[in-house]
Tab-separated table of C-alpha atoms and ligand atoms in Angstrom:
chain	number	residue	atom	x	y	z
X	1	MET	CA	2.688	-18.310	-10.761
X	2	PHE	CA	2.447	-16.612	-14.411
X	3	LYS	CA	0.914	-19.611	-15.849
X	4	LYS	CA	-1.923	-19.216	-13.199
X	5	ARG	CA	-2.281	-15.789	-13.741
X	6	ILE	CA	-2.783	-15.956	-18.006
X	7	GLU	CA	-5.230	-19.168	-16.975
X	8	ALA	CA	-7.323	-16.455	-14.494
X	9	LEU	CA	-7.507	-14.252	-17.365
X	10	PHE	CA	-8.641	-16.600	-20.210
X	11	ARG	CA	-11.444	-17.618	-17.373
X	12	ALA	CA	-12.646	-14.040	-17.052
X	13	VAL	CA	-12.653	-13.291	-20.776
X	14	GLU	CA	-14.322	-15.335	-23.525
X	15	ILE	CA	-12.009	-14.884	-26.203
X	16	ASP	CA	-8.711	-17.353	-27.384
X	17	THR	CA	-6.311	-13.935	-28.087
X	18	ILE	CA	-5.304	-11.207	-25.808
X	19	TYR	CA	-2.204	-8.557	-26.818
X	20	ILE	CA	-0.479	-7.397	-23.770
X	21	THR	CA	1.876	-4.086	-24.186
X	22	SER	CA	1.726	-2.152	-20.683
X	23	PRO	CA	4.880	-2.362	-18.614
X	24	GLU	CA	3.160	-3.497	-15.471
X	25	ASN	CA	1.108	-6.268	-17.219
X	26	LEU	CA	4.299	-7.319	-19.090
X	27	GLN	CA	5.702	-7.981	-15.790
X	28	TYR	CA	2.771	-9.060	-14.399
X	29	TYR	CA	2.266	-11.836	-17.115
X	30	SER	CA	5.661	-12.722	-18.135
X	31	GLY	CA	7.939	-11.553	-15.368
X	32	PHE	CA	9.490	-9.177	-17.896
X	33	THR	CA	10.579	-5.975	-16.577
X	34	GLY	CA	11.872	-4.096	-19.603
X	35	GLY	CA	8.767	-2.242	-20.375
X	36	GLU	CA	8.768	-2.212	-23.978
X	37	ALA	CA	7.625	-5.309	-25.640
X	38	GLY	CA	4.243	-6.980	-26.544
X	39	LEU	CA	2.674	-10.376	-25.261
X	40	LEU	CA	0.591	-12.099	-27.522
X	41	LEU	CA	-1.361	-14.717	-25.210
X	42	THR	CA	-3.010	-17.813	-26.740
X	43	ARG	CA	-4.850	-20.611	-25.622
X	44	GLU	CA	-1.992	-22.855	-27.405
X	45	GLU	CA	1.250	-20.463	-26.605
X	46	ASN	CA	2.725	-17.550	-25.252
X	47	LEU	CA	4.622	-15.149	-27.466
X	48	LEU	CA	6.714	-11.969	-26.262
X	49	PHE	CA	7.835	-9.483	-29.089
X	50	THR	CA	10.586	-7.214	-28.212
X	51	ASP	CA	13.401	-5.920	-29.973
X	52	SER	CA	17.287	-6.424	-30.195
X	53	ARG	CA	17.933	-4.018	-26.733
X	54	TYR	CA	15.854	-6.771	-24.782
X	55	LEU	CA	16.465	-10.183	-26.381
X	56	ILE	CA	18.837	-11.111	-23.905
X	57	GLN	CA	17.019	-9.942	-20.736
X	58	ALA	CA	13.031	-11.016	-21.882
X	59	ALA	CA	14.544	-14.861	-22.280
X	60	LYS	CA	16.133	-14.543	-18.826
X	61	GLU	CA	12.717	-12.771	-17.459
X	62	ALA	CA	10.456	-14.658	-19.413
X	63	PRO	CA	11.552	-18.321	-19.502
X	64	ASP	CA	7.126	-19.318	-20.368
X	65	PHE	CA	7.722	-17.219	-23.321
X	66	THR	CA	8.939	-17.775	-26.741
X	67	VAL	CA	10.707	-14.393	-27.529
X	68	ILE	CA	10.521	-13.215	-30.742
X	69	ASP	CA	12.593	-10.322	-32.281
X	70	ILE	CA	10.190	-7.745	-33.940
X	71	ALA	CA	12.885	-7.066	-37.213
X	72	LYS	CA	12.062	-10.606	-38.039
X	73	GLU	CA	8.057	-10.834	-36.862
X	74	ARG	CA	5.766	-8.132	-35.325
X	75	ALA	CA	2.719	-9.283	-32.932
X	76	GLU	CA	0.458	-8.253	-35.792
X	77	ALA	CA	1.512	-10.042	-38.657
X	78	CYS	CA	1.605	-12.855	-36.394
X	79	LEU	CA	-2.564	-12.506	-36.107
X	80	GLN	CA	-2.576	-12.034	-39.645
X	81	LYS	CA	-1.718	-15.585	-40.061
X	82	LYS	CA	-4.066	-16.687	-37.581
X	83	SER	CA	-8.015	-17.109	-38.677
X	84	PRO	CA	-9.725	-13.499	-37.407
X	85	ASP	CA	-11.517	-13.431	-34.355
X	86	ALA	CA	-11.450	-11.634	-31.354
X	87	VAL	CA	-8.014	-10.263	-29.747
X	88	GLY	CA	-8.190	-8.510	-26.131
X	89	TYR	CA	-6.074	-5.226	-25.757
X	90	GLU	CA	-5.192	-2.637	-23.037
X	91	GLU	CA	-7.428	0.395	-24.097
X	92	SER	CA	-5.808	2.543	-21.121
X	93	PHE	CA	-2.611	2.048	-21.736
X	94	MET	CA	-2.505	1.851	-25.797
X	95	THR	CA	-2.151	5.416	-27.530
X	96	ALA	CA	-4.891	6.480	-30.188
X	97	VAL	CA	-1.726	6.046	-32.770
X	98	ALA	CA	-1.207	2.095	-31.719
X	99	TYR	CA	-5.227	1.392	-31.751
X	100	THR	CA	-5.348	3.253	-34.900
X	101	ARG	CA	-2.182	0.978	-36.414
X	102	LEU	CA	-4.013	-2.438	-34.874
X	103	ARG	CA	-7.351	-1.953	-36.388
X	104	GLU	CA	-5.832	-1.404	-40.009
X	105	LYS	CA	-3.782	-4.376	-39.700
X	106	LEU	CA	-5.976	-6.256	-38.038
X	107	PRO	CA	-9.522	-5.516	-40.113
X	108	ASP	CA	-11.480	-8.241	-39.782
X	109	TYR	CA	-10.844	-8.773	-36.051
X	110	ARG	CA	-13.010	-7.870	-32.811
X	111	LEU	CA	-10.879	-5.652	-30.498
X	112	LEU	CA	-12.088	-5.874	-26.982
X	113	PRO	CA	-10.914	-3.774	-24.338
X	114	LEU	CA	-9.677	-5.519	-21.408
X	115	SER	CA	-8.108	-2.945	-18.905
X	116	GLU	CA	-10.790	-2.767	-16.402
X	117	THR	CA	-11.087	-6.383	-16.307
X	118	ILE	CA	-7.258	-6.912	-15.474
X	119	LEU	CA	-7.097	-4.425	-13.128
X	120	GLY	CA	-10.120	-6.221	-11.097
X	121	LEU	CA	-7.945	-9.332	-11.636
X	122	ARG	CA	-4.980	-7.702	-10.269
X	123	ALA	CA	-6.621	-6.149	-7.189
X	124	VAL	CA	-5.990	-9.559	-5.172
X	125	LYS	CA	-2.868	-10.197	-4.482
X	126	ASP	CA	-0.835	-13.711	-4.562
X	127	GLU	CA	1.625	-14.388	-1.366
X	128	THR	CA	4.583	-12.959	-3.537
X	129	GLU	CA	3.144	-9.798	-4.256
X	130	GLN	CA	2.215	-9.233	-0.431
X	131	ALA	CA	5.765	-9.992	0.609
X	132	LEU	CA	7.280	-7.919	-1.592
X	133	THR	CA	4.736	-5.297	-0.556
X	134	ARG	CA	5.669	-5.564	2.989
X	135	ARG	CA	9.156	-5.324	2.103
X	136	ALA	CA	8.662	-2.026	0.157
X	137	GLU	CA	6.435	-0.513	2.814
X	138	THR	CA	9.061	-1.423	5.828
X	139	LEU	CA	11.966	0.565	3.619
X	140	ALA	CA	9.372	3.667	3.625
X	141	ASP	CA	9.075	3.276	7.216
X	142	GLU	CA	12.780	2.864	7.898
X	143	ALA	CA	13.606	5.841	5.924
X	144	PHE	CA	11.003	7.581	7.567
X	145	THR	CA	13.030	7.148	11.262
X	146	HIS	CA	16.047	7.796	8.888
X	147	VAL	CA	15.252	11.535	7.789
X	148	LEU	CA	13.575	12.406	11.343
X	149	PRO	CA	16.988	13.831	12.718
X	150	LEU	CA	17.072	16.053	9.421
X	151	VAL	CA	13.414	17.776	10.330
X	152	LYS	CA	14.550	21.067	12.217
X	153	PRO	CA	14.367	24.629	10.941
X	154	GLY	CA	16.499	25.589	7.725
X	155	VAL	CA	16.691	22.530	6.307
X	156	THR	CA	14.417	22.920	2.897
X	157	GLU	CA	11.816	20.408	2.015
X	158	ARG	CA	13.896	19.398	-1.295
X	159	ASP	CA	16.508	18.584	1.245
X	160	ILE	CA	14.086	15.824	3.075
X	161	ALA	CA	12.540	14.574	-0.103
X	162	LEU	CA	16.083	13.622	-1.599
X	163	GLU	CA	17.340	12.102	1.483
X	164	LEU	CA	14.326	10.045	1.783
X	165	GLU	CA	14.436	8.744	-1.834
X	166	TRP	CA	18.165	8.223	-1.132
X	167	TYR	CA	17.715	5.887	2.218
X	168	MET	CA	15.154	3.713	-0.214
X	169	ARG	CA	17.044	3.488	-3.103
X	170	LYS	CA	20.188	2.932	-1.241
X	171	ASN	CA	18.465	-0.087	0.532
X	172	GLY	CA	17.273	-1.916	-2.894
X	173	ALA	CA	14.186	0.218	-4.029
X	174	SER	CA	14.422	0.678	-7.856
X	175	ALA	CA	13.049	4.165	-7.568
X	176	PRO	CA	10.239	6.140	-5.665
X	177	SER	CA	7.063	4.919	-6.355
X	178	PHE	CA	6.137	8.851	-7.323
X	179	PRO	CA	7.698	12.262	-6.910
X	180	ILE	CA	7.936	12.204	-2.921
X	181	ILE	CA	5.618	15.038	-1.320
X	182	CYS	CA	6.961	17.172	1.190
X	183	ALA	CA	4.960	20.249	1.959
X	184	SER	CA	5.643	22.814	5.129
X	185	GLY	CA	3.946	25.335	6.444
X	186	VAL	CA	1.268	26.958	4.622
X	187	ARG	CA	2.203	24.423	1.758
X	188	SER	CA	0.935	21.354	3.656
X	189	ALA	CA	-2.590	22.906	2.824
X	190	MET	CA	-1.780	21.442	-1.032
X	191	PRO	CA	-2.262	17.720	-0.609
X	192	HIS	CA	0.058	17.370	-3.416
X	193	GLY	CA	2.718	19.723	-2.637
X	194	VAL	CA	6.059	18.372	-4.682
X	195	ALA	CA	9.051	19.582	-2.275
X	196	THR	CA	10.096	22.507	-2.915
X	197	ASP	CA	13.578	24.732	-1.840
X	198	LYS	CA	11.258	26.291	0.536
X	199	LYS	CA	13.207	26.220	4.299
X	200	LEU	CA	10.913	24.772	7.496
X	201	GLU	CA	10.253	26.976	10.097
X	202	ILE	CA	9.247	26.934	13.426
X	203	GLY	CA	5.362	25.877	13.716
X	204	ASP	CA	5.330	24.467	10.458
X	205	PHE	CA	3.263	21.047	9.730
X	206	VAL	CA	5.667	19.264	7.434
X	207	THR	CA	3.287	16.575	5.294
X	208	MET	CA	6.012	13.935	3.952
X	209	ASP	CA	3.849	11.193	1.753
X	210	PHE	CA	6.223	8.738	0.000
X	211	GLY	CA	7.167	4.956	-1.083
X	212	CYS	CA	9.193	3.268	-3.327
X	213	PHE	CA	9.133	0.634	-5.714
X	214	LEU	CA	10.617	-2.516	-4.674
X	215	GLU	CA	10.934	-5.570	-7.333
X	216	GLY	CA	8.365	-3.920	-9.087
X	217	TYR	CA	5.836	-3.135	-6.397
X	218	ALA	CA	4.769	-0.137	-4.646
X	219	SER	CA	4.911	0.755	-1.023
X	220	ASP	CA	2.808	4.584	0.171
X	221	MET	CA	2.899	6.269	3.109
X	222	THR	CA	2.365	9.479	4.655
X	223	ARG	CA	2.941	11.460	8.193
X	224	THR	CA	2.628	14.663	9.651
X	225	VAL	CA	4.737	16.462	12.112
X	226	VAL	CA	5.367	19.706	13.678
X	227	VAL	CA	8.600	21.551	14.022
X	228	GLY	CA	8.842	22.767	17.152
X	229	ARG	CA	5.749	22.583	19.792
X	230	ALA	CA	2.290	22.317	18.160
X	231	THR	CA	-0.417	24.881	18.524
X	232	ASP	CA	-3.854	23.735	19.927
X	233	GLU	CA	-5.297	24.122	16.771
X	234	GLN	CA	-2.761	21.919	15.161
X	235	LYS	CA	-3.139	19.430	17.652
X	236	ARG	CA	-7.055	19.461	16.905
X	237	VAL	CA	-6.730	18.829	13.261
X	238	TYR	CA	-4.159	16.307	14.078
X	239	GLU	CA	-6.147	14.292	16.081
X	240	THR	CA	-9.396	14.574	14.023
X	241	VAL	CA	-7.486	13.016	10.961
X	242	LEU	CA	-6.082	10.224	13.375
X	243	SER	CA	-9.407	9.224	14.842
X	244	ALA	CA	-10.639	9.493	11.378
X	245	GLN	CA	-8.017	6.967	10.243
X	246	GLN	CA	-8.381	4.506	13.188
X	247	ALA	CA	-11.734	4.405	12.482
X	248	ALA	CA	-11.340	3.507	9.110
X	249	LEU	CA	-8.705	1.110	9.508
X	250	SER	CA	-11.116	-0.602	12.320
X	251	ALA	CA	-13.577	-0.822	9.886
X	252	ILE	CA	-11.600	-2.422	6.848
X	253	CYS	CA	-13.161	-6.385	6.547
X	254	PRO	CA	-13.928	-8.636	3.920
X	255	GLY	CA	-17.530	-7.745	2.372
X	256	VAL	CA	-17.240	-3.662	3.249
X	257	THR	CA	-17.497	-1.554	-0.014
X	258	GLY	CA	-15.141	1.432	-0.639
X	259	LYS	CA	-17.991	3.437	0.040
X	260	ALA	CA	-18.563	2.559	3.387
X	261	VAL	CA	-15.055	2.718	4.727
X	262	ASP	CA	-14.766	6.078	3.070
X	263	GLU	CA	-17.968	7.383	4.670
X	264	ILE	CA	-16.781	6.173	8.412
X	265	ALA	CA	-13.660	8.505	8.069
X	266	ARG	CA	-15.263	11.260	6.310
X	267	SER	CA	-18.247	11.601	8.714
X	268	ILE	CA	-15.853	11.797	11.761
X	269	ILE	CA	-14.134	14.505	9.941
X	270	ALA	CA	-17.184	16.418	9.360
X	271	ASN	CA	-18.977	16.025	12.706
X	272	ALA	CA	-15.642	17.923	13.805
X	273	GLY	CA	-16.201	21.064	11.723
X	274	TYR	CA	-13.850	20.125	8.923
X	275	GLY	CA	-16.341	18.449	6.288
X	276	ASP	CA	-15.127	21.043	3.435
X	277	TYR	CA	-11.508	20.082	4.328
X	278	PHE	CA	-10.957	16.544	3.233
X	279	GLY	CA	-11.543	16.797	-0.674
X	280	HIS	CA	-9.716	13.404	-1.885
X	281	ALA	CA	-10.790	10.038	-1.864
X	282	LEU	CA	-9.614	8.240	1.518
X	283	GLY	CA	-7.502	5.315	-0.336
X	284	HIS	CA	-6.478	3.271	-3.283
X	285	GLY	CA	-5.133	0.030	-3.795
X	286	THR	CA	-1.320	-0.475	-4.630
X	287	GLY	CA	0.745	-2.887	-6.276
X	288	LEU	CA	2.895	-2.445	-9.838
X	289	LEU	CA	1.226	0.678	-10.174
X	290	ILE	CA	1.257	3.783	-7.439
X	291	HIS	CA	-2.700	3.401	-8.035
X	292	GLU	CA	-4.577	0.385	-8.390
X	293	ARG	CA	-8.297	-0.991	-7.175
X	294	PRO	CA	-9.672	-0.684	-4.997
X	295	VAL	CA	-10.681	2.585	-4.598
X	296	LEU	CA	-11.896	4.026	-1.104
X	297	SER	CA	-14.342	6.968	-2.040
X	298	PRO	CA	-17.694	8.246	-1.737
X	299	LYS	CA	-18.521	6.539	-4.843
X	300	SER	CA	-16.488	3.200	-4.862
X	301	GLU	CA	-18.561	0.160	-5.410
X	302	ASP	CA	-15.245	-1.979	-4.945
X	303	VAL	CA	-15.861	-4.940	-2.318
X	304	LEU	CA	-12.710	-5.745	-0.055
X	305	VAL	CA	-11.937	-9.608	-0.292
X	306	PRO	CA	-8.656	-10.751	1.626
X	307	GLY	CA	-5.338	-10.156	-0.246
X	308	MET	CA	-5.921	-6.818	-1.185
X	309	LEU	CA	-3.975	-3.758	-0.358
X	310	VAL	CA	-5.546	-0.477	0.088
X	311	THR	CA	-3.998	2.981	1.857
X	312	VAL	CA	-6.226	4.381	3.981
X	313	GLU	CA	-5.024	8.007	3.703
X	314	PRO	CA	-7.540	10.339	5.487
X	315	GLY	CA	-6.174	14.297	5.514
X	316	ILE	CA	-7.677	18.089	6.362
X	317	TYR	CA	-6.279	21.007	4.149
X	318	ILE	CA	-6.956	24.131	5.233
X	319	GLU	CA	-5.663	27.324	3.176
X	320	ASN	CA	-3.219	29.990	4.935
X	321	PHE	CA	-3.030	27.401	7.991
X	322	GLY	CA	-1.642	24.377	7.011
X	323	GLY	CA	-2.531	20.706	6.394
X	324	VAL	CA	-2.041	17.335	7.582
X	325	ARG	CA	-2.527	13.585	6.379
X	326	ILE	CA	-1.735	10.153	7.568
X	327	GLU	CA	-1.289	7.409	5.220
X	328	ASP	CA	-0.947	3.691	6.270
X	329	LEU	CA	-1.156	0.835	3.425
X	330	VAL	CA	-2.776	-2.225	5.100
X	331	LEU	CA	-3.668	-5.795	3.463
X	332	VAL	CA	-7.449	-6.830	3.722
X	333	THR	CA	-7.096	-10.156	5.368
X	334	GLU	CA	-10.100	-12.965	6.504
X	335	GLU	CA	-10.202	-11.420	9.718
X	336	GLY	CA	-9.882	-7.446	9.405
X	337	CYS	CA	-6.721	-5.991	8.257
X	338	GLU	CA	-2.756	-6.075	8.606
X	339	ASN	CA	-1.198	-2.758	9.083
X	340	LEU	CA	2.005	-2.726	6.847
X	341	THR	CA	3.027	0.634	7.951
X	342	HIS	CA	4.848	0.811	11.487
X	343	SER	CA	5.781	4.214	12.197
X	344	THR	CA	4.127	6.255	14.830
X	345	LYS	CA	1.197	7.826	14.473
X	346	GLU	CA	1.864	9.916	17.780
X	347	LEU	CA	2.105	14.065	16.614
X	348	LEU	CA	5.631	14.079	16.538
X	349	GLU	CA	7.012	17.953	17.744
X	350	LEU	CA	10.734	18.370	16.247
I	401	ZN	ZN1	0.918	8.500	-0.260
I	402	ZN	ZN1	-1.389	7.050	-1.145
């Protein structure tokens, strides 16, 4: 698996040396989950540089790599001994300080930014990645079912967020895939309102956006419910978001651009008169990071292909009224897409 990924990377770039340092790519290319290391990939050998805290773990998790203690030798020193050429690095992860040090240590090397190339390669998931994501999303579904009885007047947003997180971690997740969003009442008009001590009240919309990391892979889903009975206006907003989401889901298939899918959802919301209240992108890929390629947005030229994972999450947010977002995570297939999220999308009045 790792060998295949490294070969694909070398096929995509015309250089002989690649230096990987971001936690997600350390895991993607070697299996090492410790987060702090450097991989030196060459056509002949694969080296993993780390410090004493991780030597045992690295040898276990990355058996295809020769593990080197940085107290004995660092990656830069290893490159200094070779004849200067080009080295690919991750510009979107490396700090300016680390870049400057690399530049100084390797004055005769050409430094080639590779972050975008790698993100493009990671966009299509293999079967292992798909299976882990499916399990991570199922865990989020189960957490939602688990938390519903708690959604009632007097319970705080924080209680709900903690219960979701506790459930997912108790059942195998290593962490939430981002700080859990639970926004109620007028706060639900904030698309990324993190949970506060506000208590739920009758009439509140409650938007819960959450997911977890399971063996490195992220899940992501959003549901919005109402405490007590929904008003006609709340129902209208909810139904609009739902039909926008369903239309976008039906449009997902290989060959379609992120822009085209976004446009389908956005036009339904605009035609219902809520065009000014949907500001963010329709969706994003997931994987080792919560936000990956492809992107579904008004500008996205990303073309969907089988094996991509992408969220579909339209929303309407009205200040002093509240907001609704509904988010599913889907896998692009040959025929269309497989929805990995199974929680009901009927408007729940709790
Ligand atoms: Zn989300
Ligand atoms: Zn999302």
